[in-house]
Amino acid sequence: MYRQFLSFLLLLGLFNGCATPEPKEKPLGQLVDESLEFATQHSLLMAESLKDQPDRLPQTIDKEGKLVTCNSAWWVSGFFPGVLWYLYENTPTDTLKDWATNYTMRVEDQKYTTDNHDVGFMIFCSFGNAYRLTGDTLYRDVIRTASNSLITRFNPTIGCIRSWDYAPWSAKWQYPVIIDNMMNLEMLEWASKAFDDTIYSHVAETHANTTLKNHFRDDFSSYHVVSYDTISGQPEKKNTAQGYSDDSAWARGQGWGLYGYTMMYRETGNEAYLKQAENIADFILNNPNLPEDKIPYWDFDAPDIPNAKRDASAGAIICSALIELSQYVSAEKSKAYLSVAEMQLRSLSSPAYQANLGENGNFILEHSVGHMPNGTEVDVPLTYADYYYVEALLRMKKLLNK
Ligand code: GLY
């Protein structure tokens, strides 16, 4: 009887054309929901772990796998509060709201930051999401102060917000502007509308226009740092700080540019920004060094590709930007961008990048690169990788539910 049953099963397999059916891919909606739930579990553990250190925020892990934290002044301070707000948006529980509020308030003193450009990252990822989801005017006031701080760094002769002041960069560059700075413009565009004052959008759009002119190469890859001559207002040097070389395409920088011009198109409707975002997307998606799982090496021109380290943070930023950009382009391009974004979400949500619960310092993703030339934060979790990954999951969820 048993032998007969086995023969029956075998016949059934042959009849179907194969003995072992291919495993089916999980439906994308299910993958997104499960990943958001998993991200929530990680993030609640993270929030608990720092409850007795009220001035610390998650940054990365050390060589022993121990959580490394920062104070509010480090540029990544706003990302974990932002993760908590996104997760609260997905599942509005009191616990998530309390933690999101708690971690947001840890960053408040940065509204007075005038010695670097990162005030946009720090305040808008935290307070921006807080205001968007609660409407509490306390958050709005903080964003106004922060926006006033940020525009003090604008030089009209150059047409850009200065990124960094401090050593060693102050010795090398007269007026460094990094591609990352595009990300700080979202807060200014928001402030302009919220406070009905074009000073903020004037600064943001002038900065975006100057960057469009000077930061990009003919193939639409970008330099990391462009330094300007403070007398003539013209570029004096085009270099890198975190990429492989001055002429290479540092992966996260390409992500910042893509995200930045997509966001600027959303905020202004200026077609030049949309065109730029599409050109950057094409550079990334057609790059022969973009791996099959669509998570970039830390630099598209890293000399040791295919053994170079991946940068999950760049993958997450690009993924989130592509989901948004897919809504502004032709049907053909939209399909192509969404297909890559889906592959990126599937990769990042797989065991290849996603950490086990209770490991990885309670960060969600592994395998990012912070500063390869310095040898710091190489192949580690980074709080901003988690932020843009969770943002991308939510963006995809909203798109699927449209
Ligand atoms: N904004 C600094 C970085 O992307 O590492």
Short mmCIF file of C-alpha atoms and ligand atoms in Angstrom, two decimals:
data_model
loop_
_atom_site.label_atom_id
_atom_site.label_comp_id
_atom_site.label_asym_id
_atom_site.label_seq_id
_atom_site.Cartn_x
_atom_site.Cartn_y
_atom_site.Cartn_z
CA MET A 1 0.00 0.00 0.00
CA TYR A 2 2.81 2.37 1.03
CA ARG A 3 4.74 1.60 -2.21
CA GLN A 4 1.61 2.22 -4.25
CA PHE A 5 1.15 5.58 -2.52
CA LEU A 6 4.79 6.54 -3.28
CA SER A 7 4.34 5.61 -6.95
CA PHE A 8 1.22 7.72 -7.04
CA LEU A 9 3.14 10.70 -5.62
CA LEU A 10 5.96 10.20 -8.12
CA LEU A 11 3.50 10.04 -11.01
CA LEU A 12 1.85 13.19 -9.77
CA GLY A 13 5.25 14.92 -9.73
CA LEU A 14 6.08 13.77 -13.27
CA PHE A 15 2.66 14.78 -14.45
CA ASN A 16 3.30 18.28 -13.08
CA GLY A 17 6.61 18.40 -14.93
CA CYS A 18 8.83 18.41 -11.83
CA ALA A 19 9.25 16.43 -8.65
CA THR A 20 9.89 19.43 -6.34
CA PRO A 21 7.86 22.54 -7.02
CA GLU A 22 9.66 25.93 -6.91
CA PRO A 23 9.09 27.74 -3.59
CA LYS A 24 6.60 30.56 -4.15
CA GLU A 25 7.72 34.16 -3.49
CA LYS A 26 5.89 35.70 -0.56
CA PRO A 27 3.30 38.28 -1.70
CA LEU A 28 4.85 41.75 -1.39
CA GLY A 29 2.07 43.07 0.88
CA GLN A 30 2.66 40.23 3.33
CA LEU A 31 6.43 40.76 3.26
CA VAL A 32 5.96 44.48 3.97
CA ASP A 33 3.54 43.88 6.86
CA GLU A 34 5.74 41.22 8.44
CA SER A 35 8.85 43.37 8.06
CA LEU A 36 7.15 46.36 9.69
CA GLU A 37 6.05 44.13 12.56
CA PHE A 38 9.59 42.79 12.91
CA ALA A 39 11.00 46.33 12.77
CA THR A 40 8.63 47.28 15.59
CA GLN A 41 9.87 44.45 17.78
CA HIS A 42 13.52 45.46 17.18
CA SER A 43 12.82 49.12 17.83
CA LEU A 44 10.89 48.57 21.06
CA LEU A 45 13.85 46.58 22.38
CA MET A 46 16.16 49.42 21.30
CA ALA A 47 13.97 52.04 23.01
CA GLU A 48 13.90 50.00 26.25
CA SER A 49 17.66 49.50 26.18
CA LEU A 50 18.35 53.26 26.47
CA LYS A 51 15.55 54.21 28.80
CA ASP A 52 17.96 55.04 31.63
CA GLN A 53 20.28 57.11 29.43
CA PRO A 54 18.01 60.04 28.55
CA ASP A 55 20.62 61.97 26.60
CA ARG A 56 21.76 59.11 24.31
CA LEU A 57 20.57 57.98 20.87
CA PRO A 58 21.43 54.84 18.86
CA GLN A 59 24.23 55.11 16.29
CA THR A 60 25.80 51.71 15.48
CA ILE A 61 27.59 48.77 17.19
CA ASP A 62 31.24 48.23 18.12
CA LYS A 63 33.51 45.29 17.22
CA GLU A 64 32.11 43.27 20.13
CA GLY A 65 28.58 43.85 18.88
CA LYS A 66 27.78 46.31 21.70
CA LEU A 67 25.48 49.25 21.02
CA VAL A 68 27.28 52.53 20.31
CA THR A 69 25.25 55.64 21.11
CA CYS A 70 25.68 59.34 20.37
CA ASN A 71 24.47 62.57 21.91
CA SER A 72 22.02 64.82 20.09
CA ALA A 73 24.79 66.76 18.33
CA TRP A 74 25.90 63.88 16.10
CA TRP A 75 24.21 64.09 12.69
CA VAL A 76 22.32 60.77 13.07
CA SER A 77 20.47 61.70 16.28
CA GLY A 78 17.07 62.26 14.65
CA PHE A 79 16.79 58.94 12.88
CA PHE A 80 15.74 56.65 15.73
CA PRO A 81 12.95 59.03 16.84
CA GLY A 82 11.91 59.06 13.17
CA VAL A 83 11.85 55.24 13.04
CA LEU A 84 9.58 55.22 16.08
CA TRP A 85 7.22 57.78 14.51
CA TYR A 86 6.99 55.75 11.28
CA LEU A 87 6.25 52.59 13.27
CA TYR A 88 3.65 54.50 15.28
CA GLU A 89 2.09 55.63 12.00
CA ASN A 90 1.88 51.98 10.99
CA THR A 91 0.56 50.78 14.36
CA PRO A 92 -0.70 53.67 16.48
CA THR A 93 -0.16 52.31 19.99
CA ASP A 94 0.39 54.42 23.12
CA THR A 95 3.67 52.61 23.76
CA LEU A 96 5.12 53.58 20.39
CA LYS A 97 3.88 57.15 20.74
CA ASP A 98 5.40 57.50 24.20
CA TRP A 99 8.77 56.22 23.04
CA ALA A 100 8.67 58.34 19.88
CA THR A 101 7.93 61.43 21.99
CA ASN A 102 10.62 60.55 24.50
CA TYR A 103 13.35 60.08 21.86
CA THR A 104 12.25 63.13 19.86
CA MET A 105 12.66 65.40 22.87
CA ARG A 106 16.23 64.14 23.29
CA VAL A 107 17.11 65.98 20.08
CA GLU A 108 15.39 69.31 20.75
CA ASP A 109 18.53 71.28 21.66
CA GLN A 110 19.78 70.81 18.10
CA LYS A 111 17.29 73.39 16.87
CA TYR A 112 20.00 75.93 17.68
CA THR A 113 22.67 74.21 15.56
CA THR A 114 24.40 76.72 13.30
CA ASP A 115 27.86 75.14 12.99
CA ASN A 116 26.92 72.45 10.44
CA HIS A 117 24.19 71.66 7.92
CA ASP A 118 22.87 68.49 9.55
CA VAL A 119 20.19 70.33 11.51
CA GLY A 120 17.74 69.32 8.75
CA PHE A 121 18.44 65.61 9.23
CA MET A 122 18.38 65.90 13.01
CA ILE A 123 15.23 67.97 13.42
CA PHE A 124 13.08 67.07 10.44
CA CYS A 125 13.32 63.26 10.75
CA SER A 126 12.34 63.57 14.43
CA PHE A 127 10.23 66.72 14.91
CA GLY A 128 9.01 66.76 11.31
CA ASN A 129 7.44 63.33 11.66
CA ALA A 130 6.22 64.19 15.17
CA TYR A 131 4.34 67.23 13.89
CA ARG A 132 3.03 65.43 10.81
CA LEU A 133 1.50 62.69 12.97
CA THR A 134 0.32 64.65 16.01
CA GLY A 135 -0.23 68.25 14.90
CA ASP A 136 1.25 69.42 18.22
CA THR A 137 2.43 73.01 17.69
CA LEU A 138 5.36 72.56 20.06
CA TYR A 139 6.99 70.45 17.34
CA ARG A 140 6.19 73.10 14.72
CA ASP A 141 7.95 75.80 16.72
CA VAL A 142 11.07 73.66 17.01
CA ILE A 143 11.14 73.20 13.22
CA ARG A 144 10.88 76.96 12.74
CA THR A 145 13.84 77.63 15.04
CA ALA A 146 15.83 74.88 13.31
CA SER A 147 15.04 76.30 9.88
CA ASN A 148 16.20 79.74 10.99
CA SER A 149 19.41 78.12 12.24
CA LEU A 150 19.98 76.32 8.94
CA ILE A 151 19.55 79.36 6.71
CA THR A 152 22.29 81.22 8.61
CA ARG A 153 24.65 78.93 6.71
CA PHE A 154 23.55 80.17 3.28
CA ASN A 155 25.96 82.33 1.28
CA PRO A 156 24.21 84.21 -1.56
CA THR A 157 27.44 84.76 -3.51
CA ILE A 158 27.88 80.98 -3.71
CA GLY A 159 24.21 80.04 -3.70
CA CYS A 160 24.64 77.17 -1.24
CA ILE A 161 24.35 76.26 2.42
CA ARG A 162 27.80 75.45 3.81
CA SER A 163 28.05 71.85 5.03
CA TRP A 164 31.01 71.67 7.37
CA ASP A 165 33.13 74.16 9.34
CA TYR A 166 35.36 71.95 11.40
CA ALA A 167 38.87 70.49 11.06
CA PRO A 168 40.35 68.74 9.12
CA TRP A 169 37.99 69.88 6.39
CA SER A 170 38.26 73.57 7.23
CA ALA A 171 41.96 73.45 6.28
CA LYS A 172 41.35 71.70 2.97
CA TRP A 173 38.28 73.51 1.67
CA GLN A 174 37.17 77.16 1.67
CA TYR A 175 33.47 76.37 1.53
CA PRO A 176 32.60 72.65 1.43
CA VAL A 177 29.18 71.60 0.17
CA ILE A 178 28.41 67.88 0.16
CA ILE A 179 25.75 66.11 -1.89
CA ASP A 180 24.17 64.92 1.40
CA ASN A 181 23.12 68.53 1.99
CA MET A 182 20.25 68.07 -0.50
CA MET A 183 18.47 66.15 2.27
CA ASN A 184 18.36 69.17 4.58
CA LEU A 185 16.29 71.12 2.06
CA GLU A 186 13.07 69.24 2.83
CA MET A 187 12.74 71.01 6.17
CA LEU A 188 13.16 74.40 4.47
CA GLU A 189 10.54 73.67 1.82
CA TRP A 190 8.18 72.56 4.57
CA ALA A 191 8.92 75.68 6.65
CA SER A 192 8.26 77.94 3.70
CA LYS A 193 4.74 76.57 3.32
CA ALA A 194 4.01 76.24 7.05
CA PHE A 195 5.16 79.78 7.90
CA ASP A 196 4.23 81.39 4.59
CA ASP A 197 7.73 82.79 4.11
CA THR A 198 9.66 82.36 0.88
CA ILE A 199 13.02 82.95 2.53
CA TYR A 200 13.24 79.23 3.30
CA SER A 201 12.26 78.01 -0.17
CA HIS A 202 14.50 80.62 -1.78
CA VAL A 203 17.50 79.21 0.09
CA ALA A 204 16.49 75.59 -0.63
CA GLU A 205 15.88 76.11 -4.34
CA THR A 206 18.99 78.23 -4.87
CA HIS A 207 21.02 75.52 -3.15
CA ALA A 208 19.41 72.80 -5.29
CA ASN A 209 20.07 74.79 -8.49
CA THR A 210 23.72 75.46 -7.64
CA THR A 211 24.24 71.80 -6.71
CA LEU A 212 22.58 70.68 -9.94
CA LYS A 213 25.03 72.84 -11.87
CA ASN A 214 28.25 71.93 -10.07
CA HIS A 215 27.96 68.58 -8.32
CA PHE A 216 27.22 66.27 -11.27
CA ARG A 217 29.37 64.64 -13.91
CA ASP A 218 28.30 63.98 -17.50
CA ASP A 219 26.99 60.52 -16.55
CA PHE A 220 24.89 62.06 -13.71
CA SER A 221 26.94 60.51 -10.95
CA SER A 222 27.90 63.08 -8.32
CA TYR A 223 30.98 64.27 -6.52
CA HIS A 224 30.75 64.00 -2.78
CA VAL A 225 32.30 67.39 -1.93
CA VAL A 226 32.33 70.55 -4.02
CA SER A 227 34.18 73.40 -2.36
CA TYR A 228 33.55 76.97 -3.49
CA ASP A 229 35.80 80.00 -3.69
CA THR A 230 34.24 82.48 -1.29
CA ILE A 231 35.25 85.53 -3.37
CA SER A 232 34.22 84.40 -6.86
CA GLY A 233 31.46 82.04 -5.71
CA GLN A 234 32.75 79.44 -8.21
CA PRO A 235 33.78 75.84 -7.44
CA GLU A 236 37.42 75.64 -6.33
CA LYS A 237 37.72 71.86 -5.75
CA LYS A 238 35.73 68.69 -6.44
CA ASN A 239 36.69 65.89 -4.06
CA THR A 240 35.49 63.10 -1.85
CA ALA A 241 35.50 62.58 1.90
CA GLN A 242 33.72 59.24 2.29
CA GLY A 243 34.02 57.77 -1.22
CA TYR A 244 36.78 55.68 -2.78
CA SER A 245 38.26 58.55 -4.81
CA ASP A 246 37.48 62.07 -5.98
CA ASP A 247 36.17 60.70 -9.27
CA SER A 248 34.28 57.68 -7.94
CA ALA A 249 30.56 57.32 -7.31
CA TRP A 250 30.16 56.94 -3.53
CA ALA A 251 26.98 54.87 -3.22
CA ARG A 252 25.25 56.73 -0.39
CA GLY A 253 25.99 60.04 -2.11
CA GLN A 254 24.18 58.81 -5.22
CA GLY A 255 21.27 57.92 -2.92
CA TRP A 256 21.24 61.36 -1.29
CA GLY A 257 21.15 63.00 -4.72
CA LEU A 258 18.36 60.75 -6.00
CA TYR A 259 16.25 61.24 -2.88
CA GLY A 260 17.02 64.97 -2.74
CA TYR A 261 15.95 65.84 -6.29
CA THR A 262 12.87 63.58 -6.10
CA MET A 263 11.82 65.39 -2.92
CA MET A 264 12.57 68.81 -4.45
CA TYR A 265 10.34 67.96 -7.42
CA ARG A 266 7.54 66.97 -5.03
CA GLU A 267 7.94 70.26 -3.14
CA THR A 268 8.29 72.63 -6.11
CA GLY A 269 6.94 70.98 -9.26
CA ASN A 270 10.14 72.12 -11.03
CA GLU A 271 10.64 69.74 -13.98
CA ALA A 272 14.42 70.27 -13.90
CA TYR A 273 14.53 68.48 -10.55
CA LEU A 274 12.43 65.60 -11.89
CA LYS A 275 14.72 65.22 -14.91
CA GLN A 276 17.74 65.23 -12.59
CA ALA A 277 16.21 62.55 -10.37
CA GLU A 278 15.46 60.37 -13.41
CA ASN A 279 18.99 60.81 -14.70
CA ILE A 280 20.45 59.84 -11.32
CA ALA A 281 18.11 56.82 -11.15
CA ASP A 282 19.24 55.75 -14.60
CA PHE A 283 22.89 56.03 -13.58
CA ILE A 284 22.28 53.81 -10.55
CA LEU A 285 19.98 51.25 -12.18
CA ASN A 286 22.06 50.83 -15.35
CA ASN A 287 25.35 50.68 -13.50
CA PRO A 288 27.16 47.40 -14.31
CA ASN A 289 28.41 47.34 -10.71
CA LEU A 290 24.94 47.28 -9.17
CA PRO A 291 24.69 43.73 -7.76
CA GLU A 292 21.87 41.35 -8.57
CA ASP A 293 20.17 41.87 -5.19
CA LYS A 294 20.22 45.65 -5.96
CA ILE A 295 22.00 46.58 -2.72
CA PRO A 296 25.02 48.62 -3.84
CA TYR A 297 28.63 48.17 -2.92
CA TRP A 298 29.70 51.08 -0.69
CA ASP A 299 31.14 52.79 -3.77
CA PHE A 300 30.15 51.98 -7.36
CA ASP A 301 33.86 52.18 -8.23
CA ALA A 302 35.29 50.30 -5.23
CA PRO A 303 38.43 48.55 -6.51
CA ASP A 304 37.65 45.18 -4.90
CA ILE A 305 34.22 44.62 -6.48
CA PRO A 306 32.75 41.94 -6.32
CA ASN A 307 34.33 41.46 -2.87
CA ALA A 308 33.69 45.03 -1.74
CA LYS A 309 31.43 45.64 1.25
CA ARG A 310 27.80 46.38 0.59
CA ASP A 311 26.06 49.45 1.97
CA ALA A 312 22.53 48.62 3.11
CA SER A 313 21.99 52.28 4.02
CA ALA A 314 22.54 53.30 0.39
CA GLY A 315 20.19 50.49 -0.69
CA ALA A 316 17.47 51.69 1.68
CA ILE A 317 17.79 55.37 0.68
CA ILE A 318 17.68 54.50 -3.03
CA CYS A 319 14.73 52.16 -2.47
CA SER A 320 12.68 54.78 -0.63
CA ALA A 321 13.48 57.41 -3.29
CA LEU A 322 12.61 55.06 -6.18
CA ILE A 323 9.20 54.31 -4.68
CA GLU A 324 8.43 58.02 -4.56
CA LEU A 325 9.94 58.75 -7.99
CA SER A 326 7.87 55.94 -9.53
CA GLN A 327 4.81 58.10 -8.90
CA TYR A 328 6.07 61.01 -11.02
CA VAL A 329 7.34 59.31 -14.20
CA SER A 330 6.06 57.47 -17.29
CA ALA A 331 4.35 54.09 -16.84
CA GLU A 332 7.39 52.32 -18.29
CA LYS A 333 9.86 54.02 -15.95
CA SER A 334 7.51 53.63 -13.02
CA LYS A 335 7.42 49.88 -13.55
CA ALA A 336 11.21 49.67 -13.81
CA TYR A 337 11.77 51.74 -10.64
CA LEU A 338 9.20 49.78 -8.65
CA SER A 339 10.62 46.48 -9.77
CA VAL A 340 14.07 47.46 -8.45
CA ALA A 341 12.56 48.87 -5.24
CA GLU A 342 10.73 45.58 -4.69
CA MET A 343 13.94 43.62 -5.18
CA GLN A 344 15.67 45.91 -2.68
CA LEU A 345 12.90 45.45 -0.11
CA ARG A 346 13.02 41.68 -0.58
CA SER A 347 16.82 41.71 -0.17
CA LEU A 348 16.83 43.95 2.90
CA SER A 349 14.00 41.93 4.47
CA SER A 350 15.87 38.65 4.02
CA PRO A 351 18.31 37.04 6.46
CA ALA A 352 21.13 38.38 4.26
CA TYR A 353 20.58 41.86 5.73
CA GLN A 354 17.93 41.58 8.46
CA ALA A 355 19.21 40.84 11.96
CA ASN A 356 17.76 38.29 14.37
CA LEU A 357 15.67 39.76 17.14
CA GLY A 358 17.78 40.68 20.19
CA GLU A 359 21.02 40.77 18.17
CA ASN A 360 22.79 43.52 16.19
CA GLY A 361 22.44 46.03 19.06
CA ASN A 362 18.68 45.91 18.35
CA PHE A 363 19.13 47.57 14.97
CA ILE A 364 17.00 46.09 12.19
CA LEU A 365 19.54 45.89 9.37
CA GLU A 366 23.11 44.69 9.16
CA HIS A 367 25.82 45.48 6.56
CA SER A 368 26.12 49.22 6.09
CA VAL A 369 29.25 51.31 5.63
CA GLY A 370 29.65 54.66 7.37
CA HIS A 371 33.13 55.94 6.52
CA MET A 372 35.33 53.49 4.63
CA PRO A 373 38.34 55.79 4.06
CA ASN A 374 38.50 56.36 7.84
CA GLY A 375 37.99 52.66 8.51
CA THR A 376 35.08 53.53 10.79
CA GLU A 377 31.60 51.99 10.77
CA VAL A 378 32.46 49.38 8.16
CA ASP A 379 29.96 46.52 7.67
CA VAL A 380 27.81 47.48 10.65
CA PRO A 381 24.24 48.50 11.38
CA LEU A 382 23.58 52.24 11.08
CA THR A 383 20.54 54.02 12.45
CA TYR A 384 19.86 55.79 9.15
CA ALA A 385 19.79 52.48 7.24
CA ASP A 386 16.92 51.47 9.53
CA TYR A 387 15.17 54.84 9.07
CA TYR A 388 15.10 54.74 5.27
CA TYR A 389 14.26 51.02 5.25
CA VAL A 390 11.21 51.56 7.47
CA GLU A 391 10.26 54.61 5.41
CA ALA A 392 10.52 52.53 2.21
CA LEU A 393 8.36 49.77 3.73
CA LEU A 394 5.69 52.31 4.65
CA ARG A 395 5.84 53.98 1.24
CA MET A 396 5.42 50.60 -0.44
CA LYS A 397 2.54 49.71 1.87
CA LYS A 398 0.74 52.95 1.02
CA LEU A 399 1.27 52.31 -2.68
CA LEU A 400 -0.07 48.75 -2.45
CA ASN A 401 -3.14 49.97 -0.56
CA LYS A 402 -3.87 52.80 -3.01
N1 GLY B 1 25.80 62.57 5.79
C1 GLY B 1 26.89 61.75 6.10
C2 GLY B 1 26.82 60.40 5.51
O1 GLY B 1 26.02 60.10 4.65
O2 GLY B 1 27.60 59.57 5.92
#
